[in-house]
mmCIF file of C-alpha atoms in Angstrom:
data_model
loop_
_atom_site.group_PDB
_atom_site.id
_atom_site.type_symbol
_atom_site.label_atom_id
_atom_site.label_comp_id
_atom_site.label_asym_id
_atom_site.label_seq_id
_atom_site.Cartn_x
_atom_site.Cartn_y
_atom_site.Cartn_z
ATOM 1 C CA MET A 97 10.658 -14.995 -9.969
ATOM 2 C CA SER A 98 9.777 -18.873 -9.340
ATOM 3 C CA THR A 99 5.766 -19.892 -9.701
ATOM 4 C CA ASP A 100 7.152 -22.775 -7.629
ATOM 5 C CA PHE A 101 6.182 -21.727 -4.229
ATOM 6 C CA ARG A 102 4.400 -23.585 -0.861
ATOM 7 C CA PRO A 103 1.719 -21.439 1.421
ATOM 8 C CA GLY A 104 1.983 -22.193 5.226
ATOM 9 C CA ARG A 105 6.086 -22.102 5.823
ATOM 10 C CA ALA A 106 5.003 -18.420 7.951
ATOM 11 C CA VAL A 107 2.119 -16.663 8.685
ATOM 12 C CA LEU A 108 0.963 -13.035 9.761
ATOM 13 C CA VAL A 109 -0.188 -13.312 13.045
ATOM 14 C CA GLY A 110 -0.583 -9.172 14.442
ATOM 15 C CA ALA A 111 -1.069 -6.026 12.385
ATOM 16 C CA ALA A 112 -2.241 -2.316 13.767
ATOM 17 C CA GLU A 113 -1.607 0.850 12.590
ATOM 18 C CA SER A 114 0.229 3.644 14.583
ATOM 19 C CA ASP A 115 -1.407 6.926 15.797
ATOM 20 C CA LEU A 116 -2.357 8.276 12.355
ATOM 21 C CA GLY A 117 -3.133 11.664 11.412
ATOM 22 C CA ALA A 118 -1.591 15.454 12.731
ATOM 23 C CA VAL A 119 1.063 13.462 15.435
ATOM 24 C CA GLY A 120 4.194 15.040 14.544
ATOM 25 C CA GLU A 121 4.894 17.578 17.093
ATOM 26 C CA ALA A 122 4.613 15.050 19.964
ATOM 27 C CA TYR A 123 6.193 12.121 17.700
ATOM 28 C CA SER A 124 8.890 11.101 15.120
ATOM 29 C CA ALA A 125 9.085 8.478 12.594
ATOM 30 C CA MET A 126 10.885 6.297 14.254
ATOM 31 C CA ASP A 127 8.294 7.120 17.441
ATOM 32 C CA LEU A 128 5.832 5.703 15.234
ATOM 33 C CA MET A 129 7.352 3.299 13.501
ATOM 34 C CA ALA A 130 7.662 1.250 16.889
ATOM 35 C CA GLN A 131 4.233 2.379 18.111
ATOM 36 C CA GLY A 132 2.599 0.254 14.910
ATOM 37 C CA VAL A 133 4.978 -2.384 16.063
ATOM 38 C CA TYR A 134 3.731 -2.412 19.715
ATOM 39 C CA ARG A 135 0.512 -2.245 18.653
ATOM 40 C CA ALA A 136 0.718 -5.142 15.976
ATOM 41 C CA LEU A 137 2.429 -7.595 18.551
ATOM 42 C CA ASP A 138 0.051 -6.380 21.295
ATOM 43 C CA ASP A 139 -2.934 -7.663 18.442
ATOM 44 C CA CYS A 140 -0.774 -11.176 18.171
ATOM 45 C CA GLY A 141 -0.295 -11.422 22.119
ATOM 46 C CA LEU A 142 3.920 -11.540 21.363
ATOM 47 C CA SER A 143 5.764 -9.207 22.981
ATOM 48 C CA VAL A 144 9.193 -7.328 21.510
ATOM 49 C CA ARG A 145 11.370 -9.770 23.038
ATOM 50 C CA ASP A 146 9.840 -12.156 21.088
ATOM 51 C CA VAL A 147 10.954 -10.258 17.790
ATOM 52 C CA ASP A 148 14.250 -12.011 16.347
ATOM 53 C CA GLY A 149 13.803 -9.964 12.956
ATOM 54 C CA LEU A 150 13.066 -6.232 11.530
ATOM 55 C CA PHE A 151 12.075 -5.459 8.337
ATOM 56 C CA CYS A 152 11.512 -1.494 7.674
ATOM 57 C CA ALA A 153 11.782 1.066 5.252
ATOM 58 C CA THR A 154 11.153 5.115 5.144
ATOM 59 C CA THR A 155 12.411 8.353 3.790
ATOM 60 C CA GLN A 156 13.055 10.060 7.470
ATOM 61 C CA SER A 157 16.262 7.111 8.865
ATOM 62 C CA ARG A 158 18.947 6.580 6.325
ATOM 63 C CA LEU A 159 19.647 3.539 8.492
ATOM 64 C CA ALA A 160 15.828 2.292 9.038
ATOM 65 C CA GLY A 161 16.706 -1.173 10.195
ATOM 66 C CA LEU A 162 19.724 0.320 12.333
ATOM 67 C CA ALA A 163 18.097 2.874 14.322
ATOM 68 C CA LEU A 164 14.858 0.573 14.538
ATOM 69 C CA ALA A 165 16.596 -1.984 16.136
ATOM 70 C CA GLU A 166 18.571 0.303 18.212
ATOM 71 C CA TYR A 167 15.200 1.623 19.300
ATOM 72 C CA LEU A 168 13.789 -1.981 20.231
ATOM 73 C CA ASN A 169 16.846 -2.622 21.795
ATOM 74 C CA LEU A 170 17.173 -5.771 20.226
ATOM 75 C CA PRO A 171 20.861 -5.739 18.790
ATOM 76 C CA GLU A 172 20.753 -9.341 17.598
ATOM 77 C CA ALA A 173 17.574 -9.036 15.123
ATOM 78 C CA TYR A 174 18.279 -10.018 11.717
ATOM 79 C CA ILE A 175 17.641 -6.574 9.077
ATOM 80 C CA ASP A 176 15.979 -5.990 6.000
ATOM 81 C CA SER A 177 15.523 -2.230 5.374
ATOM 82 C CA THR A 178 15.264 -2.426 1.339
ATOM 83 C CA SER A 179 13.283 0.381 0.520
ATOM 84 C CA THR A 180 11.620 0.130 -3.360
ATOM 85 C CA GLY A 181 9.375 3.376 -2.428
ATOM 86 C CA GLY A 182 5.436 2.427 -1.392
ATOM 87 C CA SER A 183 5.670 -1.065 -2.253
ATOM 88 C CA SER A 184 8.909 -2.082 -0.108
ATOM 89 C CA PHE A 185 6.425 -3.384 2.604
ATOM 90 C CA MET A 186 5.033 -5.857 -0.189
ATOM 91 C CA GLY A 187 8.969 -6.913 -0.246
ATOM 92 C CA HIS A 188 9.674 -7.164 3.319
ATOM 93 C CA LEU A 189 6.513 -9.101 4.198
ATOM 94 C CA VAL A 190 7.464 -11.808 1.049
ATOM 95 C CA ARG A 191 11.278 -11.874 2.499
ATOM 96 C CA ALA A 192 10.158 -12.075 6.073
ATOM 97 C CA GLU A 193 8.175 -15.223 5.595
ATOM 98 C CA ALA A 194 10.951 -16.787 3.597
ATOM 99 C CA ALA A 195 13.837 -16.010 6.548
ATOM 100 C CA ILE A 196 11.658 -17.408 8.946
ATOM 101 C CA ALA A 197 10.955 -20.424 6.454
ATOM 102 C CA ALA A 198 15.019 -20.807 6.459
ATOM 103 C CA GLY A 199 15.033 -20.647 9.786
ATOM 104 C CA ILE A 200 16.662 -16.945 9.839
ATOM 105 C CA CYS A 201 13.900 -15.555 12.532
ATOM 106 C CA GLU A 202 11.186 -17.260 13.995
ATOM 107 C CA VAL A 203 9.116 -14.062 14.492
ATOM 108 C CA ALA A 204 9.596 -10.888 12.108
ATOM 109 C CA VAL A 205 7.851 -7.666 12.159
ATOM 110 C CA VAL A 206 7.068 -5.219 8.868
ATOM 111 C CA ALA A 207 6.576 -1.146 9.912
ATOM 112 C CA TYR A 208 6.965 1.894 8.671
ATOM 113 C CA GLY A 209 6.180 5.094 10.057
ATOM 114 C CA SER A 210 6.172 8.889 9.233
ATOM 115 C CA THR A 211 5.821 12.810 10.369
ATOM 116 C CA GLN A 212 5.484 14.009 6.307
ATOM 117 C CA ARG A 213 2.111 16.166 7.406
ATOM 118 C CA SER A 214 3.673 17.625 10.548
ATOM 119 C CA LEU A 215 7.546 18.246 8.455
ATOM 120 C CA GLY A 216 6.074 19.042 5.063
ATOM 121 C CA ARG A 217 6.757 16.275 2.232
ATOM 122 C CA LYS A 218 9.558 18.797 1.034
ATOM 123 C CA ASN A 219 11.241 17.862 4.242
ATOM 124 C CA THR A 220 10.959 13.951 4.372
ATOM 125 C CA SER A 221 11.173 12.819 1.075
ATOM 126 C CA ARG A 222 13.459 15.466 -0.826
ATOM 127 C CA PRO A 223 13.546 14.479 -4.927
ATOM 128 C CA GLU A 224 16.644 12.967 -6.409
ATOM 129 C CA TRP A 225 18.901 15.750 -9.236
ATOM 130 C CA ASN A 226 17.842 14.097 -12.685
ATOM 131 C CA PRO A 227 19.340 16.079 -15.503
ATOM 132 C CA TYR A 228 16.485 15.167 -17.715
ATOM 133 C CA GLU A 229 13.879 16.061 -15.425
ATOM 134 C CA SER A 230 15.146 18.414 -12.606
ATOM 135 C CA PRO A 231 15.385 21.598 -15.102
ATOM 136 C CA PHE A 232 11.807 21.750 -15.740
ATOM 137 C CA LYS A 233 11.203 21.652 -12.297
ATOM 138 C CA PRO A 234 8.082 18.978 -12.253
ATOM 139 C CA PHE A 235 5.824 18.491 -9.182
ATOM 140 C CA LEU A 236 7.142 14.906 -8.334
ATOM 141 C CA PRO A 237 5.703 12.908 -7.735
ATOM 142 C CA THR A 238 1.970 14.660 -8.995
ATOM 143 C CA THR A 239 3.130 15.419 -12.525
ATOM 144 C CA ALA A 240 4.405 12.132 -13.411
ATOM 145 C CA TYR A 241 1.186 10.160 -12.419
ATOM 146 C CA ALA A 242 -0.574 12.868 -14.249
ATOM 147 C CA MET A 243 1.283 12.233 -17.445
ATOM 148 C CA ALA A 244 -0.220 8.784 -16.776
ATOM 149 C CA ALA A 245 -3.615 10.012 -16.430
ATOM 150 C CA ALA A 246 -3.179 12.503 -19.206
ATOM 151 C CA ARG A 247 -1.958 9.695 -21.655
ATOM 152 C CA HIS A 248 -4.791 6.741 -20.449
ATOM 153 C CA MET A 249 -6.803 9.616 -21.630
ATOM 154 C CA HIS A 250 -5.892 10.470 -24.698
ATOM 155 C CA GLU A 251 -5.109 6.699 -26.006
ATOM 156 C CA PHE A 252 -8.958 5.353 -23.895
ATOM 157 C CA ALA A 253 -11.444 8.502 -24.194
ATOM 158 C CA THR A 254 -10.851 7.874 -19.935
ATOM 159 C CA THR A 255 -13.006 11.142 -18.388
ATOM 160 C CA ARG A 256 -11.863 13.165 -15.728
ATOM 161 C CA GLU A 257 -15.655 12.193 -14.439
ATOM 162 C CA GLN A 258 -14.499 8.843 -13.959
ATOM 163 C CA LEU A 259 -10.956 9.007 -12.300
ATOM 164 C CA ALA A 260 -13.411 11.088 -9.868
ATOM 165 C CA GLU A 261 -15.541 8.228 -9.173
ATOM 166 C CA VAL A 262 -12.758 6.396 -7.745
ATOM 167 C CA ALA A 263 -11.829 9.242 -5.058
ATOM 168 C CA VAL A 264 -16.129 8.791 -4.307
ATOM 169 C CA ALA A 265 -15.739 5.700 -4.069
ATOM 170 C CA ALA A 266 -12.694 5.361 -1.930
ATOM 171 C CA ARG A 267 -14.442 8.515 0.595
ATOM 172 C CA GLN A 268 -17.314 5.967 1.014
ATOM 173 C CA TRP A 269 -15.150 3.191 2.715
ATOM 174 C CA ALA A 270 -13.966 5.877 4.492
ATOM 175 C CA LEU A 271 -16.928 6.723 6.343
ATOM 176 C CA LEU A 272 -17.191 3.244 7.239
ATOM 177 C CA ASN A 273 -13.867 3.501 8.903
ATOM 178 C CA PRO A 274 -13.305 5.289 12.359
ATOM 179 C CA ALA A 275 -9.196 5.453 12.051
ATOM 180 C CA ALA A 276 -9.981 7.661 8.137
ATOM 181 C CA TRP A 277 -8.898 11.056 7.987
ATOM 182 C CA GLU A 278 -11.876 12.002 5.712
ATOM 183 C CA LYS A 279 -15.446 12.332 7.724
ATOM 184 C CA GLU A 280 -17.358 14.117 4.896
ATOM 185 C CA PRO A 281 -19.279 13.140 2.057
ATOM 186 C CA LEU A 282 -17.665 13.681 -1.605
ATOM 187 C CA THR A 283 -19.075 14.017 -4.808
ATOM 188 C CA VAL A 284 -18.490 13.880 -8.398
ATOM 189 C CA GLN A 285 -18.885 17.399 -8.967
ATOM 190 C CA GLU A 286 -16.723 18.534 -5.978
ATOM 191 C CA VAL A 287 -13.743 16.032 -7.163
ATOM 192 C CA LEU A 288 -13.905 18.076 -10.204
ATOM 193 C CA ALA A 289 -14.428 21.368 -9.240
ATOM 194 C CA SER A 290 -11.646 21.288 -6.138
ATOM 195 C CA ARG A 291 -7.810 22.608 -7.253
ATOM 196 C CA MET A 292 -6.339 21.497 -9.729
ATOM 197 C CA VAL A 293 -2.417 20.462 -8.641
ATOM 198 C CA SER A 294 -1.107 18.681 -12.195
ATOM 199 C CA TYR A 295 -3.741 18.758 -15.048
ATOM 200 C CA PRO A 296 -5.537 16.215 -15.337
ATOM 201 C CA LEU A 297 -5.487 15.862 -11.100
ATOM 202 C CA THR A 298 -7.229 18.192 -8.917
ATOM 203 C CA VAL A 299 -6.428 17.949 -5.379
ATOM 204 C CA ARG A 300 -9.141 15.516 -4.491
ATOM 205 C CA ASP A 301 -7.622 12.947 -7.058
ATOM 206 C CA CYS A 302 -4.265 13.443 -4.737
ATOM 207 C CA CYS A 303 -3.433 11.586 -1.970
ATOM 208 C CA LEU A 304 -3.719 12.370 1.784
ATOM 209 C CA VAL A 305 -0.530 13.965 3.453
ATOM 210 C CA SER A 306 -0.820 12.464 6.902
ATOM 211 C CA ASP A 307 1.261 11.256 9.584
ATOM 212 C CA GLY A 308 1.863 7.630 10.831
ATOM 213 C CA GLY A 309 2.693 4.183 10.524
ATOM 214 C CA GLY A 310 2.210 0.512 11.052
ATOM 215 C CA ALA A 311 3.543 -2.999 11.220
ATOM 216 C CA VAL A 312 2.545 -6.341 10.897
ATOM 217 C CA VAL A 313 3.912 -9.599 12.630
ATOM 218 C CA LEU A 314 4.528 -12.558 11.372
ATOM 219 C CA THR A 315 5.841 -15.829 12.498
ATOM 220 C CA THR A 316 6.311 -20.227 12.090
ATOM 221 C CA PRO A 317 2.886 -22.176 12.029
ATOM 222 C CA ALA A 318 3.184 -23.710 15.125
ATOM 223 C CA ARG A 319 4.564 -20.503 17.020
ATOM 224 C CA ALA A 320 0.928 -18.980 15.441
ATOM 225 C CA ARG A 321 -0.999 -21.649 17.167
ATOM 226 C CA ALA A 322 -1.008 -20.336 20.581
ATOM 227 C CA LEU A 323 -1.486 -16.959 19.487
ATOM 228 C CA ARG A 324 -4.423 -14.712 20.022
ATOM 229 C CA GLN A 325 -5.224 -13.951 16.151
ATOM 230 C CA PRO A 326 -5.867 -16.679 13.734
ATOM 231 C CA PRO A 327 -3.294 -16.856 11.136
ATOM 232 C CA VAL A 328 -3.136 -15.136 7.360
ATOM 233 C CA TYR A 329 -1.686 -16.874 4.901
ATOM 234 C CA LEU A 330 0.606 -15.920 1.780
ATOM 235 C CA LEU A 331 -0.378 -17.421 -1.345
ATOM 236 C CA GLY A 332 1.250 -15.708 -3.636
ATOM 237 C CA SER A 333 3.378 -12.601 -4.720
ATOM 238 C CA GLY A 334 5.690 -11.270 -7.779
ATOM 239 C CA HIS A 335 7.035 -8.328 -8.324
ATOM 240 C CA CYS A 336 8.410 -6.132 -11.493
ATOM 241 C CA THR A 337 10.831 -3.205 -11.785
ATOM 242 C CA THR A 338 10.218 -1.100 -14.736
ATOM 243 C CA HIS A 339 12.295 2.231 -14.451
ATOM 244 C CA GLN A 340 12.726 4.901 -11.699
ATOM 245 C CA THR A 341 11.968 8.269 -13.178
ATOM 246 C CA ILE A 342 8.968 8.638 -14.984
ATOM 247 C CA ALA A 343 11.186 9.812 -18.442
ATOM 248 C CA ASN A 344 12.218 5.913 -18.892
ATOM 249 C CA MET A 345 9.138 4.448 -18.214
ATOM 250 C CA PRO A 346 8.297 2.469 -21.483
ATOM 251 C CA ASP A 347 4.576 2.505 -21.495
ATOM 252 C CA LEU A 348 2.277 5.425 -19.349
ATOM 253 C CA VAL A 349 -0.610 3.148 -19.415
ATOM 254 C CA ASN A 350 0.618 -0.278 -18.779
ATOM 255 C CA THR A 351 2.819 -0.772 -15.587
ATOM 256 C CA GLY A 352 4.640 -3.491 -13.913
ATOM 257 C CA ALA A 353 1.516 -5.043 -12.578
ATOM 258 C CA ARG A 354 0.794 -6.761 -15.187
ATOM 259 C CA VAL A 355 3.821 -9.150 -14.321
ATOM 260 C CA SER A 356 3.786 -9.056 -10.780
ATOM 261 C CA GLY A 357 0.285 -9.761 -10.670
ATOM 262 C CA SER A 358 0.259 -12.886 -13.532
ATOM 263 C CA VAL A 359 3.414 -14.291 -11.119
ATOM 264 C CA ALA A 360 1.338 -13.835 -7.800
ATOM 265 C CA PHE A 361 -1.666 -15.557 -9.482
ATOM 266 C CA ALA A 362 0.433 -18.435 -10.609
ATOM 267 C CA GLN A 363 2.139 -19.105 -7.437
ATOM 268 C CA ALA A 364 -1.637 -18.713 -5.710
ATOM 269 C CA GLY A 365 -2.936 -21.021 -8.319
ATOM 270 C CA LEU A 366 -6.355 -18.457 -8.852
ATOM 271 C CA THR A 367 -7.161 -15.294 -10.536
ATOM 272 C CA SER A 368 -8.932 -11.857 -10.715
ATOM 273 C CA SER A 369 -12.745 -13.626 -10.105
ATOM 274 C CA ASP A 370 -11.428 -15.624 -6.933
ATOM 275 C CA ILE A 371 -10.131 -12.186 -5.025
ATOM 276 C CA ASP A 372 -12.699 -11.036 -2.656
ATOM 277 C CA VAL A 373 -11.369 -7.936 -1.809
ATOM 278 C CA VAL A 374 -8.841 -5.495 -3.501
ATOM 279 C CA GLY A 375 -6.175 -3.305 -1.982
ATOM 280 C CA LEU A 376 -4.883 -1.091 -4.723
ATOM 281 C CA TYR A 377 -1.926 1.823 -4.136
ATOM 282 C CA ASP A 378 -4.146 4.779 -4.895
ATOM 283 C CA ALA A 379 -1.761 7.481 -4.468
ATOM 284 C CA PHE A 380 -3.613 9.447 -7.622
ATOM 285 C CA THR A 381 -6.830 8.371 -8.934
ATOM 286 C CA ILE A 382 -5.276 7.352 -12.348
ATOM 287 C CA ASN A 383 -3.196 3.953 -9.751
ATOM 288 C CA THR A 384 -6.499 2.305 -9.230
ATOM 289 C CA ILE A 385 -7.670 2.437 -12.321
ATOM 290 C CA LEU A 386 -4.270 1.474 -14.188
ATOM 291 C CA PHE A 387 -4.322 -1.846 -11.828
ATOM 292 C CA LEU A 388 -7.654 -3.275 -12.095
ATOM 293 C CA GLU A 389 -6.680 -3.274 -15.373
ATOM 294 C CA ASP A 390 -2.503 -4.706 -15.349
ATOM 295 C CA LEU A 391 -4.208 -7.179 -12.490
ATOM 296 C CA GLY A 392 -6.857 -8.774 -15.025
ATOM 297 C CA PHE A 393 -9.759 -7.447 -13.469
ATOM 298 C CA CYS A 394 -10.974 -5.350 -16.813
ATOM 299 C CA ALA A 395 -9.175 -5.075 -20.078
ATOM 300 C CA LYS A 396 -6.547 -2.150 -20.583
ATOM 301 C CA GLY A 397 -8.524 0.462 -21.408
ATOM 302 C CA GLU A 398 -11.644 -0.246 -20.045
ATOM 303 C CA GLY A 399 -10.639 0.653 -16.408
ATOM 304 C CA GLY A 400 -12.468 4.017 -16.111
ATOM 305 C CA ALA A 401 -15.971 2.386 -16.958
ATOM 306 C CA PHE A 402 -14.901 -0.580 -14.618
ATOM 307 C CA VAL A 403 -14.974 2.035 -12.327
ATOM 308 C CA SER A 404 -18.042 4.121 -12.803
ATOM 309 C CA ASN A 405 -21.158 3.106 -11.088
ATOM 310 C CA GLY A 406 -20.186 2.645 -7.685
ATOM 311 C CA ARG A 407 -18.547 -0.730 -8.922
ATOM 312 C CA ILE A 408 -15.528 -0.730 -6.156
ATOM 313 C CA ALA A 409 -17.709 1.244 -3.846
ATOM 314 C CA PRO A 410 -19.531 -0.351 -0.910
ATOM 315 C CA GLY A 411 -22.327 -2.172 -2.200
ATOM 316 C CA GLY A 412 -20.418 -2.733 -5.232
ATOM 317 C CA THR A 413 -19.285 -5.782 -6.843
ATOM 318 C CA LEU A 414 -15.909 -5.238 -5.959
ATOM 319 C CA PRO A 415 -14.798 -5.007 -3.140
ATOM 320 C CA VAL A 416 -11.411 -2.176 -3.335
ATOM 321 C CA ASN A 417 -9.578 -0.130 -0.654
ATOM 322 C CA THR A 418 -12.339 -0.583 1.543
ATOM 323 C CA ASN A 419 -10.276 0.851 4.341
ATOM 324 C CA GLY A 420 -10.750 4.513 2.629
ATOM 325 C CA GLY A 421 -7.153 3.976 0.870
ATOM 326 C CA GLY A 422 -4.353 6.563 0.326
ATOM 327 C CA LEU A 423 -6.977 9.178 -0.882
ATOM 328 C CA SER A 424 -9.435 9.084 1.867
ATOM 329 C CA TYR A 425 -7.883 7.020 5.156
ATOM 330 C CA CYS A 426 -4.156 8.016 5.385
ATOM 331 C CA HIS A 427 -1.322 8.458 3.212
ATOM 332 C CA PRO A 428 2.181 9.726 5.317
ATOM 333 C CA GLY A 429 4.202 8.837 2.052
ATOM 334 C CA MET A 430 4.580 4.872 1.536
ATOM 335 C CA TYR A 431 1.848 3.492 1.629
ATOM 336 C CA GLY A 432 2.496 -0.320 1.188
ATOM 337 C CA ILE A 433 1.886 -1.660 5.247
ATOM 338 C CA PHE A 434 -1.610 -0.208 5.391
ATOM 339 C CA LEU A 435 -2.825 -2.363 2.289
ATOM 340 C CA LEU A 436 -1.548 -5.157 4.511
ATOM 341 C CA ILE A 437 -3.033 -4.513 7.871
ATOM 342 C CA GLU A 438 -6.408 -3.466 6.005
ATOM 343 C CA ALA A 439 -6.482 -7.229 3.996
ATOM 344 C CA THR A 440 -5.375 -8.678 7.843
ATOM 345 C CA ARG A 441 -8.033 -7.067 9.152
ATOM 346 C CA GLN A 442 -11.104 -8.190 6.661
ATOM 347 C CA LEU A 443 -9.927 -12.171 6.428
ATOM 348 C CA ARG A 444 -10.050 -11.862 9.965
ATOM 349 C CA GLY A 445 -13.593 -10.263 9.908
ATOM 350 C CA GLN A 446 -13.084 -7.474 12.263
ATOM 351 C CA CYS A 447 -13.597 -4.763 9.577
ATOM 352 C CA GLY A 448 -17.005 -3.882 11.537
ATOM 353 C CA GLN A 449 -19.164 -1.536 9.041
ATOM 354 C CA ARG A 450 -16.791 -1.848 5.935
ATOM 355 C CA GLN A 451 -16.099 -5.713 6.772
ATOM 356 C CA VAL A 452 -16.161 -7.503 3.101
ATOM 357 C CA PRO A 453 -18.938 -10.786 4.331
ATOM 358 C CA GLY A 454 -17.410 -14.028 4.026
ATOM 359 C CA ALA A 455 -13.741 -12.607 2.475
ATOM 360 C CA GLU A 456 -11.274 -15.430 2.313
ATOM 361 C CA VAL A 457 -9.293 -13.895 -0.654
ATOM 362 C CA ALA A 458 -7.078 -10.895 -0.398
ATOM 363 C CA LEU A 459 -5.263 -8.888 -3.115
ATOM 364 C CA ALA A 460 -2.633 -6.019 -1.991
ATOM 365 C CA HIS A 461 -0.738 -3.776 -4.891
ATOM 366 C CA GLY A 462 2.177 -1.751 -4.089
ATOM 367 C CA ASN A 463 3.364 0.730 -5.764
ATOM 368 C CA GLY A 464 6.870 2.140 -5.432
ATOM 369 C CA GLY A 465 8.200 5.422 -6.976
ATOM 370 C CA VAL A 466 6.353 6.983 -9.862
ATOM 371 C CA LEU A 467 4.956 3.297 -11.328
ATOM 372 C CA SER A 468 8.331 2.333 -11.057
ATOM 373 C CA SER A 469 7.794 -0.469 -8.355
ATOM 374 C CA GLN A 470 5.293 -2.945 -8.749
ATOM 375 C CA TYR A 471 4.512 -5.431 -6.170
ATOM 376 C CA THR A 472 1.454 -7.692 -5.611
ATOM 377 C CA VAL A 473 0.571 -10.494 -2.631
ATOM 378 C CA ILE A 474 -2.065 -12.551 -2.263
ATOM 379 C CA LEU A 475 -3.438 -13.280 0.814
ATOM 380 C CA GLY A 476 -5.753 -15.969 2.084
ATOM 381 C CA GLY A 477 -7.303 -17.397 5.662
ATOM 382 C CA GLN A 478 -7.538 -20.940 6.978
ATOM 383 C CA ALA A 479 -10.234 -22.639 4.808
ATOM 384 C CA THR A 480 -7.455 -21.292 1.209
ATOM 385 C CA VAL A 481 -4.638 -23.283 2.051
#
């Protein structure tokens, strides 16, 4: 991807979640996707009749774009339902911004919905048969991330206690978020003592399984001037796809975030030291450590030490996953949209007890598949443009 990029061609003006938790008995995945869209539009003062661009993905609809267009009765809307797993929504954000800049649409929504908790993971995201992996009956995706965690421990002497520090920090942030699923404090020892899922990952090293959805809204800078919320700008983005199956990952401890992050930072003209608030796709505790390393917040192999002693928790030097993350806030299967929602709110100063003072630049990093698709976006408020 070229680093020749000018921010301000389109701006992010609305953001909202759907109902979260265990709500699937009353709603379908498309209900939750649409609920997120309506709430995000209301957030900024637009209506569904204003929308002419739909960007969405979900494992529960084979033709998600068509389904959402039908649900919202928007037959002429431009549609993009590209799916790269949990990183899909960073890609949608970038392509929505480009579509608005090109005049293809004027008001675009990026949306997601899932009832994974109510229906069960096996009914909402069935794995494809892989002749090199499936005969060994891996418990995917957990087995894949456990392999990365075990390799990181082997190469860099990372400890289970350090992995647990990631879960504890996420829980501390979640306790400041009224919308978070988890409401009880968590300790390192409780993480270590919880049920082992796939060594070295216990159930507390793994993300939640919840229902939920959400959306963000983009439009032109001119139209944004009359709306309710201050605009948020896309300053830079980058992506990298290294593999699909974990058996084909080139290196278990080096992810494509090294490439996606470097391109995003170059586009934005920034470095990791300029980031005020960090959102990382924390489906498992090892993710946070890997992405902090590969995005340049610490050196390769030092992630375990970096996350220790409360550094990424409330009151620490680097605010990471301030909504509680996929580990303690919500995780309906594809988490990337929630990183965009939280980054938007942080840059507006609307996060209450968990607000990072003076936040002007936010990084949101999406991960798809089994460390397969990495997508980094850097967002900023008005002062950054």
